[in-house]
Amino acid sequence: MPDRTQTIAYPAPGSRPSRRDPEPLAPHVIVLFGATGDLAKRKLLPGLAYLQQSRFAPDVRIIGTATEDLTSDEFRDRAKKAVEKFGTHKMSDEEWAQFAERLEYVPVTAGPEALAAAVKAAEELLGPDARRLHYLSVPPKAAQAVIAMLRDAGLVERARVVMEKPFGDDLASAIELNDFVHETFDEAQIFRIDHFLGKEAALNILAFRFANGLFEPIWNRNFIDHVQIDIPESLGLDQRATFYEPTGAFKDMVVTHLMQVMSFVAMEPPTALEPRAISEEKNKVFRSMLPINPADAVRGQYLGYRHEEGVAPDSDTETFIALKVEIDNWRWAGVPFFLRTGKRMAEGQRIISIAFKEAPKTMFPSGSGVGSEGPDHLTFDLADSSRVSLSFYGKRPGPGMRLEKLSMQFSTQETGSAADVLEAYERLILDAMRGDHTLFTTAEGIESLWDRSAPLLEDPPPAKSYQPGTWGPNAIHQLIAPRAWRLPFEREWREAKQ
């Protein structure tokens, strides 16, 4: 595991820190597998370009590799189009030229020797302290072939490897993949990525819980009624049927994203905000989970899915899933966690909602309105705006005792530091270069999750149909009853005044 002194210290983009800042990062050769794929185009190349532009990153050379037979100039042209279309920060011609000169391309068909030669040439430009970061932006079934290629190319020393989700598709495959990767890389070199944990809002959960004496004392079964983690998506497959058809919503989203976020909500206070301590507390949450009962899950498939290109006409793959998860420890015994995600739903949202137990209503007169709008909620919005809302009952102005729901809200967009927000992949790439595992998943953690998921994977309930543009099958209301889903919101987030 990384040394305790390797803490995260991100400079502000405008500060242009020098290489003499505390704990400078060594120069890196970044080998980007799957460099012509959708993730590289939408997130990784724009993110790397911004990191270089803002001087967050050290000196880097980037070697793209994929099955397509491209020249380095052709790869640079594609990268420029990706940065222009998907980048969140504009680059001047000079800044683009500085980034482009760091890009090279080696087709996979050229073999391990060609890749090794390209890395060696890049390291000679960077100097003797250069390290390696291998990013596997490839389908899970291709991961073993890439690891073998890195081994055959002799690119394991001074290297770290970032692996995309899903990591396996059940306990046996996760163990097999972990064993295979561990034959080449130590666990300290492996970074299993979940971009949800790289979001500013996810990190804000830790700050909110552990830095404020107001909330940690009530963060338990005595005061919290239930928790909802709700990540509906309005998008469909987006030409990803080859990946999605054998995977489905549970493997694609729940194990790799929603349960990881759940661990931040449910974990005990770590001894320090450092990787080893945080990973251990997350793993305790996963070990405390009860096996998922198939009766506590609703699987759905949007109408028209079977007509998508690449989908079997009799497919039972779920494009939607909602389930109840229970954590059997002292803090959370009896508090259900409701998780929901799906494709082609009414809205794209990413929220965590903490519902507090309701106060007695006997002292309030009939018709006062108390309790009519449900319990008080603390809501985290995991969107880039990183918003937090606390709702509560207050008296409506005027005669008599008439109550209504009020809320206090906060958004990073309302602060003077909004420009400092890093996109999730940008943050996680930096963390991997630092060797900081705080926001990544361990072998033990992922195997625990697949183990608790085994009953559902072995005996999944049939997928129920739902109309695109809705919130899923009607059975979700029976799953959460007598409670109610927070989405769709009855009240909108307040937008910051310009």
PDB file of C-alpha atoms in Angstrom, residues 186-421:
ATOM      1  CA  ASP A 186       1.281  -6.672  -6.679  1.00  0.00           C
ATOM      2  CA  GLU A 187      -1.976  -5.464  -5.125  1.00  0.00           C
ATOM      3  CA  ALA A 188      -0.305  -2.117  -4.379  1.00  0.00           C
ATOM      4  CA  GLN A 189       0.178  -1.642  -8.136  1.00  0.00           C
ATOM      5  CA  ILE A 190      -3.492  -2.313  -9.025  1.00  0.00           C
ATOM      6  CA  PHE A 191      -6.131   0.428  -9.164  1.00  0.00           C
ATOM      7  CA  ARG A 192      -9.683  -0.821  -9.810  1.00  0.00           C
ATOM      8  CA  ILE A 193     -11.440   2.351 -10.853  1.00  0.00           C
ATOM      9  CA  ASP A 194     -14.930   3.580 -10.008  1.00  0.00           C
ATOM     10  CA  HIS A 195     -15.376   7.060 -11.422  1.00  0.00           C
ATOM     11  CA  PHE A 196     -18.327   7.756  -9.092  1.00  0.00           C
ATOM     12  CA  LEU A 197     -15.935   7.857  -6.144  1.00  0.00           C
ATOM     13  CA  GLY A 198     -13.810  10.438  -7.942  1.00  0.00           C
ATOM     14  CA  LYS A 199     -16.596  12.984  -7.932  1.00  0.00           C
ATOM     15  CA  GLU A 200     -16.315  15.990  -5.669  1.00  0.00           C
ATOM     16  CA  ALA A 201     -19.704  15.170  -4.152  1.00  0.00           C
ATOM     17  CA  ALA A 202     -18.629  11.667  -3.130  1.00  0.00           C
ATOM     18  CA  LEU A 203     -15.616  13.051  -1.298  1.00  0.00           C
ATOM     19  CA  ASN A 204     -17.900  15.628   0.292  1.00  0.00           C
ATOM     20  CA  ILE A 205     -19.744  12.789   2.043  1.00  0.00           C
ATOM     21  CA  LEU A 206     -16.602  12.047   4.058  1.00  0.00           C
ATOM     22  CA  ALA A 207     -16.092  15.719   4.876  1.00  0.00           C
ATOM     23  CA  PHE A 208     -19.757  16.190   5.782  1.00  0.00           C
ATOM     24  CA  ARG A 209     -19.855  13.167   8.068  1.00  0.00           C
ATOM     25  CA  PHE A 210     -16.560  13.326   9.862  1.00  0.00           C
ATOM     26  CA  ALA A 211     -15.756  17.048  10.034  1.00  0.00           C
ATOM     27  CA  ASN A 212     -19.074  18.133  11.600  1.00  0.00           C
ATOM     28  CA  GLY A 213     -20.132  17.353  15.125  1.00  0.00           C
ATOM     29  CA  LEU A 214     -23.749  18.034  14.157  1.00  0.00           C
ATOM     30  CA  PHE A 215     -24.327  14.925  12.019  1.00  0.00           C
ATOM     31  CA  GLU A 216     -22.034  12.076  13.048  1.00  0.00           C
ATOM     32  CA  PRO A 217     -23.841  11.519  16.401  1.00  0.00           C
ATOM     33  CA  ILE A 218     -27.135  10.882  14.580  1.00  0.00           C
ATOM     34  CA  TRP A 219     -25.637   8.825  11.711  1.00  0.00           C
ATOM     35  CA  ASN A 220     -27.017   5.485  12.899  1.00  0.00           C
ATOM     36  CA  ARG A 221     -30.056   3.238  13.296  1.00  0.00           C
ATOM     37  CA  ASN A 222     -31.431   5.297  16.183  1.00  0.00           C
ATOM     38  CA  PHE A 223     -32.103   8.341  14.015  1.00  0.00           C
ATOM     39  CA  ILE A 224     -32.029   7.196  10.371  1.00  0.00           C
ATOM     40  CA  ASP A 225     -35.043   5.360   8.936  1.00  0.00           C
ATOM     41  CA  HIS A 226     -33.580   4.352   5.568  1.00  0.00           C
ATOM     42  CA  VAL A 227     -31.132   5.365   2.843  1.00  0.00           C
ATOM     43  CA  GLN A 228     -31.716   5.641  -0.905  1.00  0.00           C
ATOM     44  CA  ILE A 229     -28.992   5.636  -3.551  1.00  0.00           C
ATOM     45  CA  ASP A 230     -30.706   6.415  -6.833  1.00  0.00           C
ATOM     46  CA  ILE A 231     -28.852   6.704 -10.143  1.00  0.00           C
ATOM     47  CA  PRO A 232     -31.346   6.559 -13.026  1.00  0.00           C
ATOM     48  CA  GLU A 233     -30.079   7.208 -16.557  1.00  0.00           C
ATOM     49  CA  SER A 234     -32.100   8.704 -19.385  1.00  0.00           C
ATOM     50  CA  LEU A 235     -29.694   7.330 -22.008  1.00  0.00           C
ATOM     51  CA  GLY A 236     -30.042   3.932 -23.654  1.00  0.00           C
ATOM     52  CA  LEU A 237     -27.337   1.518 -24.747  1.00  0.00           C
ATOM     53  CA  ASP A 238     -25.461   4.043 -26.896  1.00  0.00           C
ATOM     54  CA  GLN A 239     -24.228   1.250 -29.230  1.00  0.00           C
ATOM     55  CA  ARG A 240     -22.848  -0.775 -26.303  1.00  0.00           C
ATOM     56  CA  ALA A 241     -25.024  -3.878 -26.727  1.00  0.00           C
ATOM     57  CA  THR A 242     -21.985  -6.156 -27.080  1.00  0.00           C
ATOM     58  CA  PHE A 243     -20.899  -5.145 -23.572  1.00  0.00           C
ATOM     59  CA  TYR A 244     -24.314  -4.632 -21.994  1.00  0.00           C
ATOM     60  CA  GLU A 245     -26.128  -7.783 -23.126  1.00  0.00           C
ATOM     61  CA  PRO A 246     -23.978 -10.214 -21.059  1.00  0.00           C
ATOM     62  CA  THR A 247     -23.606  -7.696 -18.225  1.00  0.00           C
ATOM     63  CA  GLY A 248     -26.878  -5.979 -17.331  1.00  0.00           C
ATOM     64  CA  ALA A 249     -27.635  -3.183 -14.882  1.00  0.00           C
ATOM     65  CA  PHE A 250     -26.648  -5.026 -11.712  1.00  0.00           C
ATOM     66  CA  LYS A 251     -23.122  -5.961 -12.799  1.00  0.00           C
ATOM     67  CA  ASP A 252     -22.605  -2.749 -14.737  1.00  0.00           C
ATOM     68  CA  MET A 253     -23.762  -0.295 -12.075  1.00  0.00           C
ATOM     69  CA  VAL A 254     -24.699  -1.754  -8.687  1.00  0.00           C
ATOM     70  CA  VAL A 255     -21.594  -3.729  -7.707  1.00  0.00           C
ATOM     71  CA  THR A 256     -19.185  -1.283  -9.289  1.00  0.00           C
ATOM     72  CA  HIS A 257     -20.829   2.075  -8.493  1.00  0.00           C
ATOM     73  CA  LEU A 258     -23.827   2.145  -6.148  1.00  0.00           C
ATOM     74  CA  MET A 259     -22.370  -0.206  -3.535  1.00  0.00           C
ATOM     75  CA  GLN A 260     -19.091   1.680  -3.584  1.00  0.00           C
ATOM     76  CA  VAL A 261     -20.956   4.921  -2.872  1.00  0.00           C
ATOM     77  CA  MET A 262     -22.939   3.087  -0.190  1.00  0.00           C
ATOM     78  CA  SER A 263     -19.694   2.244   1.584  1.00  0.00           C
ATOM     79  CA  PHE A 264     -18.891   5.959   1.975  1.00  0.00           C
ATOM     80  CA  VAL A 265     -22.313   6.512   3.553  1.00  0.00           C
ATOM     81  CA  ALA A 266     -22.124   3.492   5.846  1.00  0.00           C
ATOM     82  CA  MET A 267     -18.464   3.198   6.845  1.00  0.00           C
ATOM     83  CA  GLU A 268     -17.168   3.752  10.368  1.00  0.00           C
ATOM     84  CA  PRO A 269     -14.799   6.671  10.995  1.00  0.00           C
ATOM     85  CA  PRO A 270     -11.354   5.694   9.689  1.00  0.00           C
ATOM     86  CA  THR A 271      -8.336   6.205  11.923  1.00  0.00           C
ATOM     87  CA  ALA A 272      -7.021   8.706   9.350  1.00  0.00           C
ATOM     88  CA  LEU A 273      -7.979   9.999   5.931  1.00  0.00           C
ATOM     89  CA  GLU A 274      -5.384   7.829   4.266  1.00  0.00           C
ATOM     90  CA  PRO A 275      -5.765   4.938   1.812  1.00  0.00           C
ATOM     91  CA  ARG A 276      -5.201   1.927   4.058  1.00  0.00           C
ATOM     92  CA  ALA A 277      -7.561   3.106   6.801  1.00  0.00           C
ATOM     93  CA  ILE A 278     -10.360   4.112   4.415  1.00  0.00           C
ATOM     94  CA  SER A 279     -10.106   0.883   2.402  1.00  0.00           C
ATOM     95  CA  GLU A 280     -10.352  -1.177   5.564  1.00  0.00           C
ATOM     96  CA  GLU A 281     -13.508   0.625   6.722  1.00  0.00           C
ATOM     97  CA  LYS A 282     -15.100   0.185   3.280  1.00  0.00           C
ATOM     98  CA  ASN A 283     -14.262  -3.520   3.348  1.00  0.00           C
ATOM     99  CA  LYS A 284     -15.885  -3.842   6.787  1.00  0.00           C
ATOM    100  CA  VAL A 285     -19.109  -2.510   5.277  1.00  0.00           C
ATOM    101  CA  PHE A 286     -18.962  -5.093   2.493  1.00  0.00           C
ATOM    102  CA  ARG A 287     -18.255  -7.905   4.959  1.00  0.00           C
ATOM    103  CA  SER A 288     -21.237  -6.788   7.058  1.00  0.00           C
ATOM    104  CA  MET A 289     -23.699  -6.915   4.156  1.00  0.00           C
ATOM    105  CA  LEU A 290     -26.278  -9.675   4.293  1.00  0.00           C
ATOM    106  CA  PRO A 291     -26.576 -11.828   1.156  1.00  0.00           C
ATOM    107  CA  ILE A 292     -28.981 -10.184  -1.285  1.00  0.00           C
ATOM    108  CA  ASN A 293     -32.354 -11.906  -1.237  1.00  0.00           C
ATOM    109  CA  PRO A 294     -33.813 -12.242  -4.772  1.00  0.00           C
ATOM    110  CA  ALA A 295     -37.206 -11.383  -3.237  1.00  0.00           C
ATOM    111  CA  ASP A 296     -35.748  -7.971  -2.319  1.00  0.00           C
ATOM    112  CA  ALA A 297     -34.892  -7.093  -5.923  1.00  0.00           C
ATOM    113  CA  VAL A 298     -36.920  -5.849  -8.899  1.00  0.00           C
ATOM    114  CA  ARG A 299     -35.390  -6.402 -12.323  1.00  0.00           C
ATOM    115  CA  GLY A 300     -36.753  -4.555 -15.347  1.00  0.00           C
ATOM    116  CA  GLN A 301     -36.208  -4.255 -19.089  1.00  0.00           C
ATOM    117  CA  TYR A 302     -37.397  -1.274 -21.105  1.00  0.00           C
ATOM    118  CA  LEU A 303     -39.781  -1.979 -23.945  1.00  0.00           C
ATOM    119  CA  GLY A 304     -37.870  -2.006 -27.200  1.00  0.00           C
ATOM    120  CA  TYR A 305     -34.604  -3.278 -25.709  1.00  0.00           C
ATOM    121  CA  ARG A 306     -34.871  -6.585 -27.556  1.00  0.00           C
ATOM    122  CA  HIS A 307     -35.019  -4.704 -30.842  1.00  0.00           C
ATOM    123  CA  GLU A 308     -31.703  -2.934 -30.230  1.00  0.00           C
ATOM    124  CA  GLU A 309     -28.875  -3.980 -32.521  1.00  0.00           C
ATOM    125  CA  GLY A 310     -26.840  -6.771 -30.946  1.00  0.00           C
ATOM    126  CA  VAL A 311     -29.534  -7.800 -28.443  1.00  0.00           C
ATOM    127  CA  ALA A 312     -30.990 -11.312 -28.453  1.00  0.00           C
ATOM    128  CA  PRO A 313     -34.712 -11.381 -29.342  1.00  0.00           C
ATOM    129  CA  ASP A 314     -35.462 -13.374 -26.162  1.00  0.00           C
ATOM    130  CA  SER A 315     -33.022 -11.503 -23.917  1.00  0.00           C
ATOM    131  CA  ASP A 316     -33.738 -11.431 -20.172  1.00  0.00           C
ATOM    132  CA  THR A 317     -30.920  -8.943 -19.481  1.00  0.00           C
ATOM    133  CA  GLU A 318     -32.088  -6.317 -17.015  1.00  0.00           C
ATOM    134  CA  THR A 319     -31.766  -2.690 -18.039  1.00  0.00           C
ATOM    135  CA  PHE A 320     -33.151  -1.680 -14.635  1.00  0.00           C
ATOM    136  CA  ILE A 321     -32.744  -2.920 -11.103  1.00  0.00           C
ATOM    137  CA  ALA A 322     -33.933  -1.819  -7.681  1.00  0.00           C
ATOM    138  CA  LEU A 323     -33.025  -3.722  -4.540  1.00  0.00           C
ATOM    139  CA  LYS A 324     -32.918  -3.608  -0.766  1.00  0.00           C
ATOM    140  CA  VAL A 325     -29.550  -4.088   0.914  1.00  0.00           C
ATOM    141  CA  GLU A 326     -29.082  -4.682   4.630  1.00  0.00           C
ATOM    142  CA  ILE A 327     -25.899  -4.089   6.611  1.00  0.00           C
ATOM    143  CA  ASP A 328     -25.803  -6.278   9.700  1.00  0.00           C
ATOM    144  CA  ASN A 329     -23.654  -4.320  12.121  1.00  0.00           C
ATOM    145  CA  TRP A 330     -24.254  -2.241  15.231  1.00  0.00           C
ATOM    146  CA  ARG A 331     -24.645   1.081  13.400  1.00  0.00           C
ATOM    147  CA  TRP A 332     -27.040  -0.047  10.654  1.00  0.00           C
ATOM    148  CA  ALA A 333     -28.950  -3.091  11.884  1.00  0.00           C
ATOM    149  CA  GLY A 334     -32.568  -2.749  10.748  1.00  0.00           C
ATOM    150  CA  VAL A 335     -31.907   0.230   8.417  1.00  0.00           C
ATOM    151  CA  PRO A 336     -32.626  -0.716   4.786  1.00  0.00           C
ATOM    152  CA  PHE A 337     -30.541   0.720   1.935  1.00  0.00           C
ATOM    153  CA  PHE A 338     -32.562   1.013  -1.278  1.00  0.00           C
ATOM    154  CA  LEU A 339     -30.553   1.080  -4.502  1.00  0.00           C
ATOM    155  CA  ARG A 340     -32.005   1.863  -7.940  1.00  0.00           C
ATOM    156  CA  THR A 341     -30.534   2.363 -11.410  1.00  0.00           C
ATOM    157  CA  GLY A 342     -31.624   1.791 -14.981  1.00  0.00           C
ATOM    158  CA  LYS A 343     -31.479   2.825 -18.631  1.00  0.00           C
ATOM    159  CA  ARG A 344     -34.018   4.912 -20.559  1.00  0.00           C
ATOM    160  CA  MET A 345     -35.584   6.315 -17.411  1.00  0.00           C
ATOM    161  CA  ALA A 346     -37.442   9.594 -16.933  1.00  0.00           C
ATOM    162  CA  GLU A 347     -34.395  11.613 -15.884  1.00  0.00           C
ATOM    163  CA  GLY A 348     -30.681  11.273 -15.373  1.00  0.00           C
ATOM    164  CA  GLN A 349     -29.985  11.827 -11.662  1.00  0.00           C
ATOM    165  CA  ARG A 350     -27.383  10.796  -9.112  1.00  0.00           C
ATOM    166  CA  ILE A 351     -28.592  11.235  -5.567  1.00  0.00           C
ATOM    167  CA  ILE A 352     -28.071   9.855  -2.081  1.00  0.00           C
ATOM    168  CA  SER A 353     -30.983  10.505   0.242  1.00  0.00           C
ATOM    169  CA  ILE A 354     -30.804   9.951   4.010  1.00  0.00           C
ATOM    170  CA  ALA A 355     -34.315   9.755   5.524  1.00  0.00           C
ATOM    171  CA  PHE A 356     -34.475  10.526   9.238  1.00  0.00           C
ATOM    172  CA  LYS A 357     -37.012   9.007  11.571  1.00  0.00           C
ATOM    173  CA  GLU A 358     -40.080  11.168  12.065  1.00  0.00           C
ATOM    174  CA  ALA A 359     -40.814  12.991  15.290  1.00  0.00           C
ATOM    175  CA  PRO A 360     -44.033  12.348  17.266  1.00  0.00           C
ATOM    176  CA  LYS A 361     -46.928  14.399  15.926  1.00  0.00           C
ATOM    177  CA  THR A 362     -49.292  14.258  18.915  1.00  0.00           C
ATOM    178  CA  MET A 363     -48.672  17.837  20.060  1.00  0.00           C
ATOM    179  CA  PHE A 364     -49.617  19.364  16.694  1.00  0.00           C
ATOM    180  CA  PRO A 365     -53.253  20.158  15.902  1.00  0.00           C
ATOM    181  CA  SER A 366     -55.162  18.274  13.245  1.00  0.00           C
ATOM    182  CA  GLY A 367     -54.576  19.790   9.824  1.00  0.00           C
ATOM    183  CA  SER A 368     -51.256  21.360  10.770  1.00  0.00           C
ATOM    184  CA  GLY A 369     -49.508  19.578   7.897  1.00  0.00           C
ATOM    185  CA  VAL A 370     -46.810  17.951   9.992  1.00  0.00           C
ATOM    186  CA  GLY A 371     -45.859  14.586   8.499  1.00  0.00           C
ATOM    187  CA  SER A 372     -47.844  15.230   5.323  1.00  0.00           C
ATOM    188  CA  GLU A 373     -44.705  15.544   3.181  1.00  0.00           C
ATOM    189  CA  GLY A 374     -42.728  12.647   4.587  1.00  0.00           C
ATOM    190  CA  PRO A 375     -39.656  12.556   6.810  1.00  0.00           C
ATOM    191  CA  ASP A 376     -36.792  15.017   6.927  1.00  0.00           C
ATOM    192  CA  HIS A 377     -34.112  14.236   4.348  1.00  0.00           C
ATOM    193  CA  LEU A 378     -30.437  14.951   3.867  1.00  0.00           C
ATOM    194  CA  THR A 379     -29.752  14.722   0.141  1.00  0.00           C
ATOM    195  CA  PHE A 380     -26.431  14.600  -1.709  1.00  0.00           C
ATOM    196  CA  ASP A 381     -26.465  15.270  -5.441  1.00  0.00           C
ATOM    197  CA  LEU A 382     -23.507  13.495  -7.074  1.00  0.00           C
ATOM    198  CA  ALA A 383     -23.688  15.637 -10.197  1.00  0.00           C
ATOM    199  CA  ASP A 384     -20.767  17.927 -10.976  1.00  0.00           C
ATOM    200  CA  SER A 385     -22.438  20.796  -9.100  1.00  0.00           C
ATOM    201  CA  SER A 386     -21.956  18.767  -5.876  1.00  0.00           C
ATOM    202  CA  ARG A 387     -25.086  19.917  -4.048  1.00  0.00           C
ATOM    203  CA  VAL A 388     -26.337  19.102  -0.544  1.00  0.00           C
ATOM    204  CA  SER A 389     -29.851  19.761   0.789  1.00  0.00           C
ATOM    205  CA  LEU A 390     -31.360  19.365   4.253  1.00  0.00           C
ATOM    206  CA  SER A 391     -35.172  19.421   4.363  1.00  0.00           C
ATOM    207  CA  PHE A 392     -37.252  19.982   7.481  1.00  0.00           C
ATOM    208  CA  TYR A 393     -40.649  21.223   8.644  1.00  0.00           C
ATOM    209  CA  GLY A 394     -41.090  24.870   9.537  1.00  0.00           C
ATOM    210  CA  LYS A 395     -44.031  27.104  10.345  1.00  0.00           C
ATOM    211  CA  ARG A 396     -45.776  28.820   7.470  1.00  0.00           C
ATOM    212  CA  PRO A 397     -46.077  32.584   8.136  1.00  0.00           C
ATOM    213  CA  GLY A 398     -49.533  33.677   9.254  1.00  0.00           C
ATOM    214  CA  PRO A 399     -52.063  32.849  11.954  1.00  0.00           C
ATOM    215  CA  GLY A 400     -52.330  29.361  13.408  1.00  0.00           C
ATOM    216  CA  MET A 401     -49.856  26.459  13.384  1.00  0.00           C
ATOM    217  CA  ARG A 402     -49.550  25.441   9.752  1.00  0.00           C
ATOM    218  CA  LEU A 403     -46.342  23.678   8.752  1.00  0.00           C
ATOM    219  CA  GLU A 404     -44.593  23.183   5.416  1.00  0.00           C
ATOM    220  CA  LYS A 405     -41.349  21.658   4.153  1.00  0.00           C
ATOM    221  CA  LEU A 406     -38.369  23.992   3.963  1.00  0.00           C
ATOM    222  CA  SER A 407     -34.792  23.281   2.959  1.00  0.00           C
ATOM    223  CA  MET A 408     -31.246  24.527   3.343  1.00  0.00           C
ATOM    224  CA  GLN A 409     -29.086  23.958   0.275  1.00  0.00           C
ATOM    225  CA  PHE A 410     -25.441  24.243  -0.643  1.00  0.00           C
ATOM    226  CA  SER A 411     -23.652  23.932  -3.991  1.00  0.00           C
ATOM    227  CA  THR A 412     -19.979  24.124  -4.899  1.00  0.00           C
ATOM    228  CA  GLN A 413     -21.068  26.413  -7.728  1.00  0.00           C
ATOM    229  CA  GLU A 414     -21.900  29.026  -5.086  1.00  0.00           C
ATOM    230  CA  THR A 415     -18.342  29.136  -3.755  1.00  0.00           C
ATOM    231  CA  GLY A 416     -15.240  30.873  -4.996  1.00  0.00           C
ATOM    232  CA  SER A 417     -13.601  27.484  -5.532  1.00  0.00           C
ATOM    233  CA  ALA A 418     -15.938  26.159  -8.221  1.00  0.00           C
ATOM    234  CA  ALA A 419     -13.172  26.435 -10.819  1.00  0.00           C
ATOM    235  CA  ASP A 420     -11.005  24.053  -8.787  1.00  0.00           C
ATOM    236  CA  VAL A 421     -13.347  21.075  -9.261  1.00  0.00           C
TER     237      VAL A 421
END
